[in-house]
mmCIF file of N, CA and C in Angstrom:
data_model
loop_
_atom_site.group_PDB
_atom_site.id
_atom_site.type_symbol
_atom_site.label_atom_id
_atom_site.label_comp_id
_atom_site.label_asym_id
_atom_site.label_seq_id
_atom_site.Cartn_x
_atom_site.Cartn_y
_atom_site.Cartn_z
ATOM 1 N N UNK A 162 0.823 -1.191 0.000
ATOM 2 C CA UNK A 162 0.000 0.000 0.000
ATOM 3 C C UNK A 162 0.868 1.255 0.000
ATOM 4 N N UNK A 163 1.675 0.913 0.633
ATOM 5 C CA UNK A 163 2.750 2.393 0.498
ATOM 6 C C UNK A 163 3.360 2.982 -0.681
ATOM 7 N N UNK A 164 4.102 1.754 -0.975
ATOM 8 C CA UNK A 164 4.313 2.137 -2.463
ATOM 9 C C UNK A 164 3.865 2.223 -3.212
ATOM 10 N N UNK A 165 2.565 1.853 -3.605
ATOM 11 C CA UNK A 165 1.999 1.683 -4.867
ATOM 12 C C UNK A 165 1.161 3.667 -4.193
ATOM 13 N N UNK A 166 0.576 3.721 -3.422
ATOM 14 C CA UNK A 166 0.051 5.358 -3.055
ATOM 15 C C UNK A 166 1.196 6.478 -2.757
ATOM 16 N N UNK A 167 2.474 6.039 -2.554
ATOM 17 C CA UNK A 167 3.556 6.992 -2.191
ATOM 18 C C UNK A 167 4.559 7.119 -3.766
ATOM 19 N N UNK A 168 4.738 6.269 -3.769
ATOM 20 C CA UNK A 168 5.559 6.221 -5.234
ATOM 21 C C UNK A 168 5.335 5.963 -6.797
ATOM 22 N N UNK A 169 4.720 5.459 -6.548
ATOM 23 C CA UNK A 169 3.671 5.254 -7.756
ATOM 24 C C UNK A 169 2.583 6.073 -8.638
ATOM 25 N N UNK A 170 1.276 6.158 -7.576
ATOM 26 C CA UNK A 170 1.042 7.429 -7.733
ATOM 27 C C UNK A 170 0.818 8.706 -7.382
ATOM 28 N N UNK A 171 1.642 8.892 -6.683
ATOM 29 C CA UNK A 171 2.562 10.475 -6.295
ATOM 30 C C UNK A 171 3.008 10.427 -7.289
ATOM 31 N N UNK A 172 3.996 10.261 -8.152
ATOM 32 C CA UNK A 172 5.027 10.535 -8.833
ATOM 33 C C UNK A 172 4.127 10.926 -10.713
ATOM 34 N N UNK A 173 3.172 9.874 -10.579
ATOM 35 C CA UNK A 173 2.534 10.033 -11.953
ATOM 36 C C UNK A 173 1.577 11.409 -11.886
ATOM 37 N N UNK A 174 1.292 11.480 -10.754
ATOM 38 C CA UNK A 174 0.034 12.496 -10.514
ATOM 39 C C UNK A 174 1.124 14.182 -10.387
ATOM 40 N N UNK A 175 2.020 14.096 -9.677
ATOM 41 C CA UNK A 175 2.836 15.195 -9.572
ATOM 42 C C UNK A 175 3.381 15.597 -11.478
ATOM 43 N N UNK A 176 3.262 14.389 -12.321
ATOM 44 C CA UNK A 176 3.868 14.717 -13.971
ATOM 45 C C UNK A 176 2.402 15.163 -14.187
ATOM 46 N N UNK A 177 1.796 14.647 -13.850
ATOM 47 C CA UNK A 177 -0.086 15.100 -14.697
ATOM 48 C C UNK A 177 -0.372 16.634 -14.037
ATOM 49 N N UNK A 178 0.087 17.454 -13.068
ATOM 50 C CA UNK A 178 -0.369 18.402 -12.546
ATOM 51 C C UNK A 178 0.894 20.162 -13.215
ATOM 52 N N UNK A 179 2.231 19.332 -13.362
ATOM 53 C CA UNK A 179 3.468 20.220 -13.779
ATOM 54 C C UNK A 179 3.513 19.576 -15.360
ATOM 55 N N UNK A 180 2.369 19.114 -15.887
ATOM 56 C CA UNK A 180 2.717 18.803 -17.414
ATOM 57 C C UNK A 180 2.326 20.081 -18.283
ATOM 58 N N UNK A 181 1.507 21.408 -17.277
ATOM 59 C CA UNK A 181 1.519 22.491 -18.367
ATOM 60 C C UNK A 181 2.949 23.159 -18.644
ATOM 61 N N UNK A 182 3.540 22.966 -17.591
ATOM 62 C CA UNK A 182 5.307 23.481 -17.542
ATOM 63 C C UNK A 182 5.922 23.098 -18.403
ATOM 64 N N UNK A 183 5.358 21.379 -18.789
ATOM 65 C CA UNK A 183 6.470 20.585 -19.239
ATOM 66 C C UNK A 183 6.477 20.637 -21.043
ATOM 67 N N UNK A 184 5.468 21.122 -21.287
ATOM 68 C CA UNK A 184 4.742 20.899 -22.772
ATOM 69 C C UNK A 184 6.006 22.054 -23.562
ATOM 70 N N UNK A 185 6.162 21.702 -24.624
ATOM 71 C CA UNK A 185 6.900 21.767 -26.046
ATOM 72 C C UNK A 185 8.513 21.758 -24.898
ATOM 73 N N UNK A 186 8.663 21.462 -24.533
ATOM 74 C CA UNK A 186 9.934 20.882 -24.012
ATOM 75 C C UNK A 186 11.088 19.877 -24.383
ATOM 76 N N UNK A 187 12.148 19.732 -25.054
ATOM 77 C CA UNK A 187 12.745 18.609 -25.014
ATOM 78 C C UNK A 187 12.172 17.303 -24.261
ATOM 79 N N UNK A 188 12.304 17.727 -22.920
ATOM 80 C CA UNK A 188 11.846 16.401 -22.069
ATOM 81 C C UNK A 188 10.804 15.455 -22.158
ATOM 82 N N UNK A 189 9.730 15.959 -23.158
ATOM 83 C CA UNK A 189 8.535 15.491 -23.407
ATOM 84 C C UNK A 189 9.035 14.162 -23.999
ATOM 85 N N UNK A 190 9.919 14.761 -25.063
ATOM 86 C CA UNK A 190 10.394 13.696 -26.063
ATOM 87 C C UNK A 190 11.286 12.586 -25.501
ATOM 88 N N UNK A 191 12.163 12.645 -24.671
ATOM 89 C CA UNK A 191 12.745 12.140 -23.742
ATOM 90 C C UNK A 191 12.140 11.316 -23.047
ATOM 91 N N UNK A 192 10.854 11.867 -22.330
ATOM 92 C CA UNK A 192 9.912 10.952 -21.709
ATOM 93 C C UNK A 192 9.287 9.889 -22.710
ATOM 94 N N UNK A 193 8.890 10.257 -23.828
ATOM 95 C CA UNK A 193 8.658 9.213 -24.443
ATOM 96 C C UNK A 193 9.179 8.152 -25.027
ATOM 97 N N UNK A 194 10.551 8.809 -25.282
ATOM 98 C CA UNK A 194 11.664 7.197 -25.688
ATOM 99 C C UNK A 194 11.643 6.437 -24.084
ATOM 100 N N UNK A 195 11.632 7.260 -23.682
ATOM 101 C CA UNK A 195 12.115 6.184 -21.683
ATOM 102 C C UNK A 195 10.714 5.633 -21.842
ATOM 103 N N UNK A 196 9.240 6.156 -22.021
ATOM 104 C CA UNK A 196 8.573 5.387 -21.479
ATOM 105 C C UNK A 196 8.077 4.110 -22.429
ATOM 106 N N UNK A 197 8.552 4.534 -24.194
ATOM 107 C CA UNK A 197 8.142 2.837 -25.231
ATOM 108 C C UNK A 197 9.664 1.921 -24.462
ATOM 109 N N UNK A 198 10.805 2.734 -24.088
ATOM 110 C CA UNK A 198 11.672 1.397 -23.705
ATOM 111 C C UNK A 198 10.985 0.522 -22.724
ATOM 112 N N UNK A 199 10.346 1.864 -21.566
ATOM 113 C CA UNK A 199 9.822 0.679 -20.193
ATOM 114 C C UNK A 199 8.666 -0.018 -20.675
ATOM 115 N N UNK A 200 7.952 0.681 -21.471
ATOM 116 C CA UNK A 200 6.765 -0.576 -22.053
ATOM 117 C C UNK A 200 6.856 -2.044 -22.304
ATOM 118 N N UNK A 201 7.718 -1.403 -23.559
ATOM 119 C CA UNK A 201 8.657 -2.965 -24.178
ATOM 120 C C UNK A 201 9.626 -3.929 -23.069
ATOM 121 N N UNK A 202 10.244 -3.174 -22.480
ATOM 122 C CA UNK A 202 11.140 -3.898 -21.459
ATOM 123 C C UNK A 202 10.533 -4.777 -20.657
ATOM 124 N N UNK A 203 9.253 -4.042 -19.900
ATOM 125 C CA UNK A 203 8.456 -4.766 -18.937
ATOM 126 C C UNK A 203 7.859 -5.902 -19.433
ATOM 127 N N UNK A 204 7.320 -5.809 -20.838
ATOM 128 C CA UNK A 204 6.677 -6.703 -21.378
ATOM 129 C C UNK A 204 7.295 -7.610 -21.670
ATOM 130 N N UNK A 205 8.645 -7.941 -22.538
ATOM 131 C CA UNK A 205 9.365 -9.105 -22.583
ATOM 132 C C UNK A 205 9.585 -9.273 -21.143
ATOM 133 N N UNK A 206 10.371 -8.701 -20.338
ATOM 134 C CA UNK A 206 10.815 -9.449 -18.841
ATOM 135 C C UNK A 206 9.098 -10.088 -18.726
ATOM 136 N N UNK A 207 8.222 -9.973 -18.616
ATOM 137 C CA UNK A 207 6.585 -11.077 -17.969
ATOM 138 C C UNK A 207 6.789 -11.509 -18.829
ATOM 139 N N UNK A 208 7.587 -12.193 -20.204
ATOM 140 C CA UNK A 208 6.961 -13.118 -20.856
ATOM 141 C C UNK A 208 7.976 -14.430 -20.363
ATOM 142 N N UNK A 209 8.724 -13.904 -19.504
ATOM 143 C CA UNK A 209 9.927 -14.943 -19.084
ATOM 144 C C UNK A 209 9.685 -15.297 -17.655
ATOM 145 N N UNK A 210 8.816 -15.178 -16.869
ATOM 146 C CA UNK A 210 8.909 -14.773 -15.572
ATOM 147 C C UNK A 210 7.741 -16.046 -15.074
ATOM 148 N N UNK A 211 7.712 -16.381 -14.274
ATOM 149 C CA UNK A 211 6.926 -17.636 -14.017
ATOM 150 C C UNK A 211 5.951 -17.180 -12.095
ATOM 151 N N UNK A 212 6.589 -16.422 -12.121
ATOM 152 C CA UNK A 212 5.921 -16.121 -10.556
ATOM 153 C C UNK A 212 4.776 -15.351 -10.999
ATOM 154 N N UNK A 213 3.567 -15.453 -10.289
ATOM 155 C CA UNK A 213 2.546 -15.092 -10.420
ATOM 156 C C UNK A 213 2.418 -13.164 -9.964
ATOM 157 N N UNK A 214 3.342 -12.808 -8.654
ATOM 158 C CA UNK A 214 3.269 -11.376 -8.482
ATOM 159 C C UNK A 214 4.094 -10.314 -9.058
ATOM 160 N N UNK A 215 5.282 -11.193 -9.750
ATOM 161 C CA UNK A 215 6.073 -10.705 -10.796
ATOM 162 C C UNK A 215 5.280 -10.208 -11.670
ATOM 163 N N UNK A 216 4.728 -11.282 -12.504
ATOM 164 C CA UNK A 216 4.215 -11.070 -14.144
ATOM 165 C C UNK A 216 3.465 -9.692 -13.682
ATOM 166 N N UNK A 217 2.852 -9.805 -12.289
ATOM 167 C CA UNK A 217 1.858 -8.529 -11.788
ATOM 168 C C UNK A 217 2.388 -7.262 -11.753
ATOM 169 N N UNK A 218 3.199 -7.366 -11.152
ATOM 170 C CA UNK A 218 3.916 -5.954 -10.947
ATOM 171 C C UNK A 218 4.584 -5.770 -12.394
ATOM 172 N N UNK A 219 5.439 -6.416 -13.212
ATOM 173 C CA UNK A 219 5.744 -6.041 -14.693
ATOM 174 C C UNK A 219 4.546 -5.676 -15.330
ATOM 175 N N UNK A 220 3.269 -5.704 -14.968
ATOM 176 C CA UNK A 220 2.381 -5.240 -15.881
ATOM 177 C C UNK A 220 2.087 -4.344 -15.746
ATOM 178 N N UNK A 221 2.136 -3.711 -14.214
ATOM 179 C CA UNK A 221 2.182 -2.521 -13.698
ATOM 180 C C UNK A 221 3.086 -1.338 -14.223
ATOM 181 N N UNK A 222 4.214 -1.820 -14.280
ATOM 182 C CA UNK A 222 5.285 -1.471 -14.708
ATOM 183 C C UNK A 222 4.814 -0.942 -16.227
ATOM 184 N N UNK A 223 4.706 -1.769 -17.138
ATOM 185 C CA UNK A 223 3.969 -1.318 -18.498
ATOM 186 C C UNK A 223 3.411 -0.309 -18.095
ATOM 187 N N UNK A 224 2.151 -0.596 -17.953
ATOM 188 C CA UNK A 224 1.207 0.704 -17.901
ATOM 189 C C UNK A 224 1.715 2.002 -17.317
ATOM 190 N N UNK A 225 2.356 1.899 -16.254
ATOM 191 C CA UNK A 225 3.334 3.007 -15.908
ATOM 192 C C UNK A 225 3.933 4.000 -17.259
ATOM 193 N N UNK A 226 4.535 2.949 -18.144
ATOM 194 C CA UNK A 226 5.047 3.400 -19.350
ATOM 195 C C UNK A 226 4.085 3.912 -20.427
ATOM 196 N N UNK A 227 2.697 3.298 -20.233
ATOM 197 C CA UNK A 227 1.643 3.763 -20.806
ATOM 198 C C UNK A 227 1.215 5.462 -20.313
ATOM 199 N N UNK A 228 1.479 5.383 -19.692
ATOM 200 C CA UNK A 228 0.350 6.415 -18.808
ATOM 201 C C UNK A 228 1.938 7.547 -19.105
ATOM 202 N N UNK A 229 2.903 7.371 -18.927
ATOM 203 C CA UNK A 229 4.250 8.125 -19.412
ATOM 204 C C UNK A 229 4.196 9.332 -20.729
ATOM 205 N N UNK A 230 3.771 7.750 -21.406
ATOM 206 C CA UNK A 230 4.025 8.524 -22.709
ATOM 207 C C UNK A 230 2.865 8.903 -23.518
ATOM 208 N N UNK A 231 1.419 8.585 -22.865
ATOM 209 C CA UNK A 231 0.185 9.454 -22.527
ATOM 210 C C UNK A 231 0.702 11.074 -22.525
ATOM 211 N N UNK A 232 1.109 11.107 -21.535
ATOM 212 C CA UNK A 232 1.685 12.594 -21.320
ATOM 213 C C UNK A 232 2.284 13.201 -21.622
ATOM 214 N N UNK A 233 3.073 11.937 -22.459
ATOM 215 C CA UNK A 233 4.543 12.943 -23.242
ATOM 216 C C UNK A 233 4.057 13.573 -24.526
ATOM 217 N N UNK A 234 2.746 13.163 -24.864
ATOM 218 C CA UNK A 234 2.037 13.482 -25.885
ATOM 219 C C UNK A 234 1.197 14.413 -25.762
ATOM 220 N N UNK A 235 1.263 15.068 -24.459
ATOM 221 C CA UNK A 235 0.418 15.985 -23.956
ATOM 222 C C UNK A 235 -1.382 15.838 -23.655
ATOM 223 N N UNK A 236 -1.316 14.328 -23.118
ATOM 224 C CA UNK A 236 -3.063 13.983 -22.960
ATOM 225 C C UNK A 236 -3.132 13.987 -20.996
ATOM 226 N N UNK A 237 -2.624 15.063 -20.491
ATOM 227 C CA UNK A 237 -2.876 15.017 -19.339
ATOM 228 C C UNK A 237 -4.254 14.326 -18.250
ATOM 229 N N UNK A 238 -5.176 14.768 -19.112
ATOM 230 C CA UNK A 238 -6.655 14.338 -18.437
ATOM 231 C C UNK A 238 -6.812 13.095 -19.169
ATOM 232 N N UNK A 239 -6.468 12.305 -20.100
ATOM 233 C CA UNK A 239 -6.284 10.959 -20.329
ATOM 234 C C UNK A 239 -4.984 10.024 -19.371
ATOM 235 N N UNK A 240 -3.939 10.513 -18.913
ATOM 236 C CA UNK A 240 -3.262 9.971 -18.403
ATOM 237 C C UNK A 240 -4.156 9.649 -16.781
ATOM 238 N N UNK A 241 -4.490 10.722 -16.437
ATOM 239 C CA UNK A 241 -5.401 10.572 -14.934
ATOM 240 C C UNK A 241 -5.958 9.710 -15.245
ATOM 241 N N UNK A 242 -7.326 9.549 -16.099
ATOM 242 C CA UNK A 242 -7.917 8.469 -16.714
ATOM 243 C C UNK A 242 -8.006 7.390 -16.283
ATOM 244 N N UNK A 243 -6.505 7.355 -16.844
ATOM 245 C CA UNK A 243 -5.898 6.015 -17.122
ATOM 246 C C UNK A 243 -5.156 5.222 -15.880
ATOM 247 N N UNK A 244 -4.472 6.644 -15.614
ATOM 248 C CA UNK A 244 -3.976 6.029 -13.499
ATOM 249 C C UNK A 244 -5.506 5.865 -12.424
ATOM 250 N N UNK A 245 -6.887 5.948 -12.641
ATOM 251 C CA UNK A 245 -8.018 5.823 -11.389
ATOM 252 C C UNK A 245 -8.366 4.472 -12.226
ATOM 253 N N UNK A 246 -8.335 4.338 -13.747
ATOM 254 C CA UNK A 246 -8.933 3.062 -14.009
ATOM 255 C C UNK A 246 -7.830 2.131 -13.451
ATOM 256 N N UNK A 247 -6.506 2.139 -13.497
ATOM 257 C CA UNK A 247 -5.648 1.395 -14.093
ATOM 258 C C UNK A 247 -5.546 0.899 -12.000
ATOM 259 N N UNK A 248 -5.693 2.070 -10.996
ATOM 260 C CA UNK A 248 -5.795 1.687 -9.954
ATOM 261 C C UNK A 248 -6.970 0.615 -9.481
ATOM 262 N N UNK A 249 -7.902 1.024 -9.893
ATOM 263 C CA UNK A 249 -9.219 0.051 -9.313
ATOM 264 C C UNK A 249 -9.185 -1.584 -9.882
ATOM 265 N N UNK A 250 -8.595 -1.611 -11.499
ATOM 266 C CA UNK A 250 -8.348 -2.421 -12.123
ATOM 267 C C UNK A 250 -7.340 -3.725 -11.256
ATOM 268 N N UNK A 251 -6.527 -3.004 -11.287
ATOM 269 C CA UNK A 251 -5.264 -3.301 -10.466
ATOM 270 C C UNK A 251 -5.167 -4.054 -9.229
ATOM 271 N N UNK A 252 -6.142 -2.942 -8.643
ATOM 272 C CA UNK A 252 -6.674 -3.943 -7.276
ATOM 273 C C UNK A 252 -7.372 -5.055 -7.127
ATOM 274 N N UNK A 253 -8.322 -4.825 -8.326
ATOM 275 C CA UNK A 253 -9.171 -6.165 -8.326
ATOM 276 C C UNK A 253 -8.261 -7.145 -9.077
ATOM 277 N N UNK A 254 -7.068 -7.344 -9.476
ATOM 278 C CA UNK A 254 -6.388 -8.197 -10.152
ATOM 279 C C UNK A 254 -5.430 -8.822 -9.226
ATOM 280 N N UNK A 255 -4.746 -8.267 -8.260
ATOM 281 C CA UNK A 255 -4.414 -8.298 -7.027
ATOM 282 C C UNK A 255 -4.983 -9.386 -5.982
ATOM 283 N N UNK A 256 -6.123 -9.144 -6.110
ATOM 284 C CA UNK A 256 -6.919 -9.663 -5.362
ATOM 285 C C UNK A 256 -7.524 -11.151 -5.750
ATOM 286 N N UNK A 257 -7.806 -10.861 -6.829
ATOM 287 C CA UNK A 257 -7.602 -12.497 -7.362
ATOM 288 C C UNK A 257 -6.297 -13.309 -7.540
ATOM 289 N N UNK A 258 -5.418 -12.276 -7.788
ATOM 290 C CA UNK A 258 -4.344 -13.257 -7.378
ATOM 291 C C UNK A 258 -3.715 -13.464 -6.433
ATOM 292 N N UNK A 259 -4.103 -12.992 -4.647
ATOM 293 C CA UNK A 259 -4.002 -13.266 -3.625
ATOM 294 C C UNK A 259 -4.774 -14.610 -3.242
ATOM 295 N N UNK A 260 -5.900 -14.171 -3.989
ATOM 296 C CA UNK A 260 -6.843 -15.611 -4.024
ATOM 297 C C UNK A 260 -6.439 -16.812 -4.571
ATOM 298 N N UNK A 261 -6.204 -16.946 -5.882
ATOM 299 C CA UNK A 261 -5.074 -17.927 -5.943
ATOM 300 C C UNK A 261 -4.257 -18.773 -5.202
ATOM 301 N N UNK A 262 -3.501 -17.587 -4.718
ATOM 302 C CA UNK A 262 -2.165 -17.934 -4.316
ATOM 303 C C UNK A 262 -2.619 -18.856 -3.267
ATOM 304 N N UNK A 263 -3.510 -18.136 -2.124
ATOM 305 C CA UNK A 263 -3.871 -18.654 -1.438
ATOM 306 C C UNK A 263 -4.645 -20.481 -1.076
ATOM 307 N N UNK A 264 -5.405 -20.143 -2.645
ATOM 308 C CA UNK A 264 -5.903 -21.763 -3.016
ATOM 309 C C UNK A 264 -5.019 -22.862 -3.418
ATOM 310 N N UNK A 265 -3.693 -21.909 -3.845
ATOM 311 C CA UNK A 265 -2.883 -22.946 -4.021
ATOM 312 C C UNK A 265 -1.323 -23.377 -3.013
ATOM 313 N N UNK A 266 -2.062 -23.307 -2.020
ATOM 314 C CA UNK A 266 -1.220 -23.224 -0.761
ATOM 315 C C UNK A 266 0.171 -22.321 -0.900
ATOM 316 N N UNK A 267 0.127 -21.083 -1.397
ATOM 317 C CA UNK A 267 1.384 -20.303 -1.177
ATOM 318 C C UNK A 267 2.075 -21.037 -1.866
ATOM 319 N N UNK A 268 1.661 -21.119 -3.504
ATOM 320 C CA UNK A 268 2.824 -20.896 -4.644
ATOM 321 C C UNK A 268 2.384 -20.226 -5.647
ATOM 322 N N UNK A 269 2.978 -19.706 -5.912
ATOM 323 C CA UNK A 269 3.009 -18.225 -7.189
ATOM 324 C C UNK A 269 3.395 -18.511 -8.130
ATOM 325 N N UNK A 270 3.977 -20.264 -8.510
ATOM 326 C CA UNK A 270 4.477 -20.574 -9.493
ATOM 327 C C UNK A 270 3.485 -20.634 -10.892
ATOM 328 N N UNK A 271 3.349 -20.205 -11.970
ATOM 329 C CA UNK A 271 2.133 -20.380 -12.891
ATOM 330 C C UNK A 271 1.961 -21.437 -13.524
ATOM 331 N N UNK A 272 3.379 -22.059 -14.134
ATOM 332 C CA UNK A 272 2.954 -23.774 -14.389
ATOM 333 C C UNK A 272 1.922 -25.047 -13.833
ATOM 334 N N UNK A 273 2.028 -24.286 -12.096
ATOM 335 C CA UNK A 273 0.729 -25.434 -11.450
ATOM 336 C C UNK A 273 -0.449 -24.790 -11.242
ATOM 337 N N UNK A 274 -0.560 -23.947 -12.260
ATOM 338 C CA UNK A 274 -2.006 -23.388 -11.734
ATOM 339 C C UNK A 274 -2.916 -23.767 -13.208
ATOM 340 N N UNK A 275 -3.209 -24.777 -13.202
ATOM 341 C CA UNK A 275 -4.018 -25.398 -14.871
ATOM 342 C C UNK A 275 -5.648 -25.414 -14.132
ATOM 343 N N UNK A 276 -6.374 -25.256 -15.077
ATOM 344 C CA UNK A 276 -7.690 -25.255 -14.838
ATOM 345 C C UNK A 276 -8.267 -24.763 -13.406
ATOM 346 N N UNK A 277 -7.938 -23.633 -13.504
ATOM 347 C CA UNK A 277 -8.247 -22.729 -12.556
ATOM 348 C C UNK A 277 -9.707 -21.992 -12.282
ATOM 349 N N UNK A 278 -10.543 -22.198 -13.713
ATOM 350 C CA UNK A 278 -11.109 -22.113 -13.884
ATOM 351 C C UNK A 278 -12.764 -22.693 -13.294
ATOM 352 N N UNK A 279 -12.456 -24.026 -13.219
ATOM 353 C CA UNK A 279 -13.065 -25.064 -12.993
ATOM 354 C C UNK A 279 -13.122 -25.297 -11.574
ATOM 355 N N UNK A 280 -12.005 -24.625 -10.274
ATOM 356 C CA UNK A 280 -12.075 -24.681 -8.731
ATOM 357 C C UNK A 280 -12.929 -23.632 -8.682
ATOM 358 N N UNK A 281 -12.234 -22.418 -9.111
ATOM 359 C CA UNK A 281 -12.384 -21.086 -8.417
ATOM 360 C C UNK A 281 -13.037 -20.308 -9.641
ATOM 361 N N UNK A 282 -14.440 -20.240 -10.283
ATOM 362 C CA UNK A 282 -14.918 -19.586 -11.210
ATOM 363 C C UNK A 282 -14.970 -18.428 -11.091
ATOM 364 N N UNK A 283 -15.395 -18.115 -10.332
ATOM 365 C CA UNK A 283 -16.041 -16.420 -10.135
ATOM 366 C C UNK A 283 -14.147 -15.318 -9.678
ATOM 367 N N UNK A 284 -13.313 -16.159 -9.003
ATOM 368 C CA UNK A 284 -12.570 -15.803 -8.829
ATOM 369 C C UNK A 284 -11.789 -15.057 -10.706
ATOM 370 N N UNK A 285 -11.670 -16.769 -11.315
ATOM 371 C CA UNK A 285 -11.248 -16.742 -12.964
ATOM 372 C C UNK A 285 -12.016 -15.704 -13.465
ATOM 373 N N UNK A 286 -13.431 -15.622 -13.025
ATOM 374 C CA UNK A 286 -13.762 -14.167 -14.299
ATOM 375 C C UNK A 286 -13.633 -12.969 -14.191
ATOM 376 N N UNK A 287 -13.443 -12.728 -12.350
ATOM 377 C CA UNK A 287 -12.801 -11.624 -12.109
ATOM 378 C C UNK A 287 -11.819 -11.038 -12.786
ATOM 379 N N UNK A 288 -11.371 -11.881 -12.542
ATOM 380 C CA UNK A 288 -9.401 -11.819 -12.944
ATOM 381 C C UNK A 288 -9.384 -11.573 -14.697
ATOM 382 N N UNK A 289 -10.149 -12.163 -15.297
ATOM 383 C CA UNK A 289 -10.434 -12.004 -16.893
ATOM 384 C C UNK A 289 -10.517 -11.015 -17.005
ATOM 385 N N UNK A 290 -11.672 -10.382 -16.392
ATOM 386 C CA UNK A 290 -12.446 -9.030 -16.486
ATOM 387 C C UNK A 290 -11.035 -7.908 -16.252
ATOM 388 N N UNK A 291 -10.446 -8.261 -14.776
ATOM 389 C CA UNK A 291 -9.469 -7.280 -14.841
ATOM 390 C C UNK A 291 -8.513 -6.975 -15.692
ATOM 391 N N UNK A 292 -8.042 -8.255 -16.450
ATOM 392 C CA UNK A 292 -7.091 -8.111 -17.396
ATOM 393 C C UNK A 292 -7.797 -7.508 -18.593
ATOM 394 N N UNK A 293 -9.018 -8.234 -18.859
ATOM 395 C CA UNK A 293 -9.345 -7.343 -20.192
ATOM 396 C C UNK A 293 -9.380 -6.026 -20.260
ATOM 397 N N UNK A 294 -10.058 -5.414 -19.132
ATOM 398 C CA UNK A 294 -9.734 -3.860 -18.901
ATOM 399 C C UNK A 294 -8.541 -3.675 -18.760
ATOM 400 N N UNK A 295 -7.001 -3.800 -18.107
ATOM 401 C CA UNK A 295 -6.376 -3.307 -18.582
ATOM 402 C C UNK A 295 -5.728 -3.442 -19.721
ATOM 403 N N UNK A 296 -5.819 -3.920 -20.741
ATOM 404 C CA UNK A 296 -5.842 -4.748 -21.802
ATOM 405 C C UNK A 296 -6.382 -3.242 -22.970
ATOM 406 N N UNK A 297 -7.054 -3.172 -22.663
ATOM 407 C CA UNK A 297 -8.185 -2.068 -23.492
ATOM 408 C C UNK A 297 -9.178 -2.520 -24.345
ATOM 409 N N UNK A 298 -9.969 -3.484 -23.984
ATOM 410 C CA UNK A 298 -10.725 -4.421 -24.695
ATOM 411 C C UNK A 298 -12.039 -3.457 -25.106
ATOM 412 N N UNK A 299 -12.516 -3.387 -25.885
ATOM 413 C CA UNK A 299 -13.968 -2.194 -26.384
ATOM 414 C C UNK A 299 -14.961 -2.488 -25.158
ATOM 415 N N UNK A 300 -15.520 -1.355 -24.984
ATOM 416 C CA UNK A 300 -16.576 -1.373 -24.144
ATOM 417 C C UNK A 300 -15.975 -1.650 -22.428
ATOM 418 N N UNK A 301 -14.866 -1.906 -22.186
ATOM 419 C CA UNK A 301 -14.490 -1.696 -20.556
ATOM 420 C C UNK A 301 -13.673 -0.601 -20.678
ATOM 421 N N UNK A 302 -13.130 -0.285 -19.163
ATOM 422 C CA UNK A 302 -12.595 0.919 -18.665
ATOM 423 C C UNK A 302 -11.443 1.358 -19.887
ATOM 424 N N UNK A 303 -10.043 0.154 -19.895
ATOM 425 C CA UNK A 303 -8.941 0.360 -20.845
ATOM 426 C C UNK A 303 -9.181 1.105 -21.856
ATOM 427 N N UNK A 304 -10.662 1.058 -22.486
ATOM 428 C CA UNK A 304 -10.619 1.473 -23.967
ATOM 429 C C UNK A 304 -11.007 2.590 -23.989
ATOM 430 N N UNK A 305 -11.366 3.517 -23.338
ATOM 431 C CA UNK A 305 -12.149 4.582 -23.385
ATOM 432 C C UNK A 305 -10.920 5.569 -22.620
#
C-alpha cells in the first residue's frame, strides 16, 4: 500500500499536474523514448517470468510506461484516466491473485495453476475481467 500510493502514484500524478510546464519541451520527447523502452522492457521481462506477483507488478510497470508517454504526448486528463482506471483495475487483479495464491497453498508458481477455472470460477472471471480492462478491450474501462 505504500508504495503503490507513495511512489507510484505520487510521482505520476505530480507529472499530470506540472505537465503544463512541461509541454513543447525537449523532455517530453525524452519521456517518451524512456517510457516505449519501459513498455517494451516490462513486457518481454513477464513473458519470461513464471511467478505469479512478478508477471503482476511487470504489468504494472507497463502501464506506468503507458500512462508516461500518454503525457509525453500531452493527454494530461487521459493519463489521470488512465492512473483511477488502471488503480481500481489493479486492485481487483491483485486480489484475485491473492486468491489464488492462497488456493494454491502459497505458490506463485504459474505452471501449477491449470484449470483454474473449474475450482475457483467467479474468482477466474474476475481476474479475466481485470485483465481485459487493462488490456483495453472495447466497451471496458482500458478502452475509453
Amino acid at each position: 500500500l505504500v508504495h503503490s500510493s507513495t511512489l507510484v502514484t505520487a510521482g505520476v500524478y505530480l507529472l499530470i499536474r506540472f505537465n503544463n510546464l512541461l509541454l513543447n519541451t525537449e523532455f517530453l520527447k525524452m519521456l517518451l523514448l524512456i517510457s516505449g523502452l519501459t513498455m517494451f522492457m516490462a513486457g518481454i521481462s513477464a513473458n519470461y517470468e513464471f511467478d505469479l506477483k512478478k508477471i503482476i507488478a511487470l504489468s504494472t510497470l507497463s502501464q506506468l510506461g503507458l500512462m508516461m508517454s500518454i503525457l509525453s504526448m500531452g493527454f494530461s486528463d487521459l493519463a489521470f484516466f488512465h492512473l483511477l482506471t488502471h488503480a481500481m483495475f489493479k486492485a481487483l487483479l491483485f486480489m484475485c491473485a491473492g486468491m489464488i495464491i492462497h488456493m494454491m497453498n502459497d505458490n506463485q508458481d504459474i505452471r501449477f495453476m491449470g484449470s483454474l477455472s473449474l475450482y475457483i470460477p467467479m474468482t477466474s472471471l474476475c481476474m479475466n475481467i481485470s485483465n481485459l480492462a487493462l488490456c483495453g478491450i472495447p466497451f471496458l474501462a482500458g478502452f475509453y
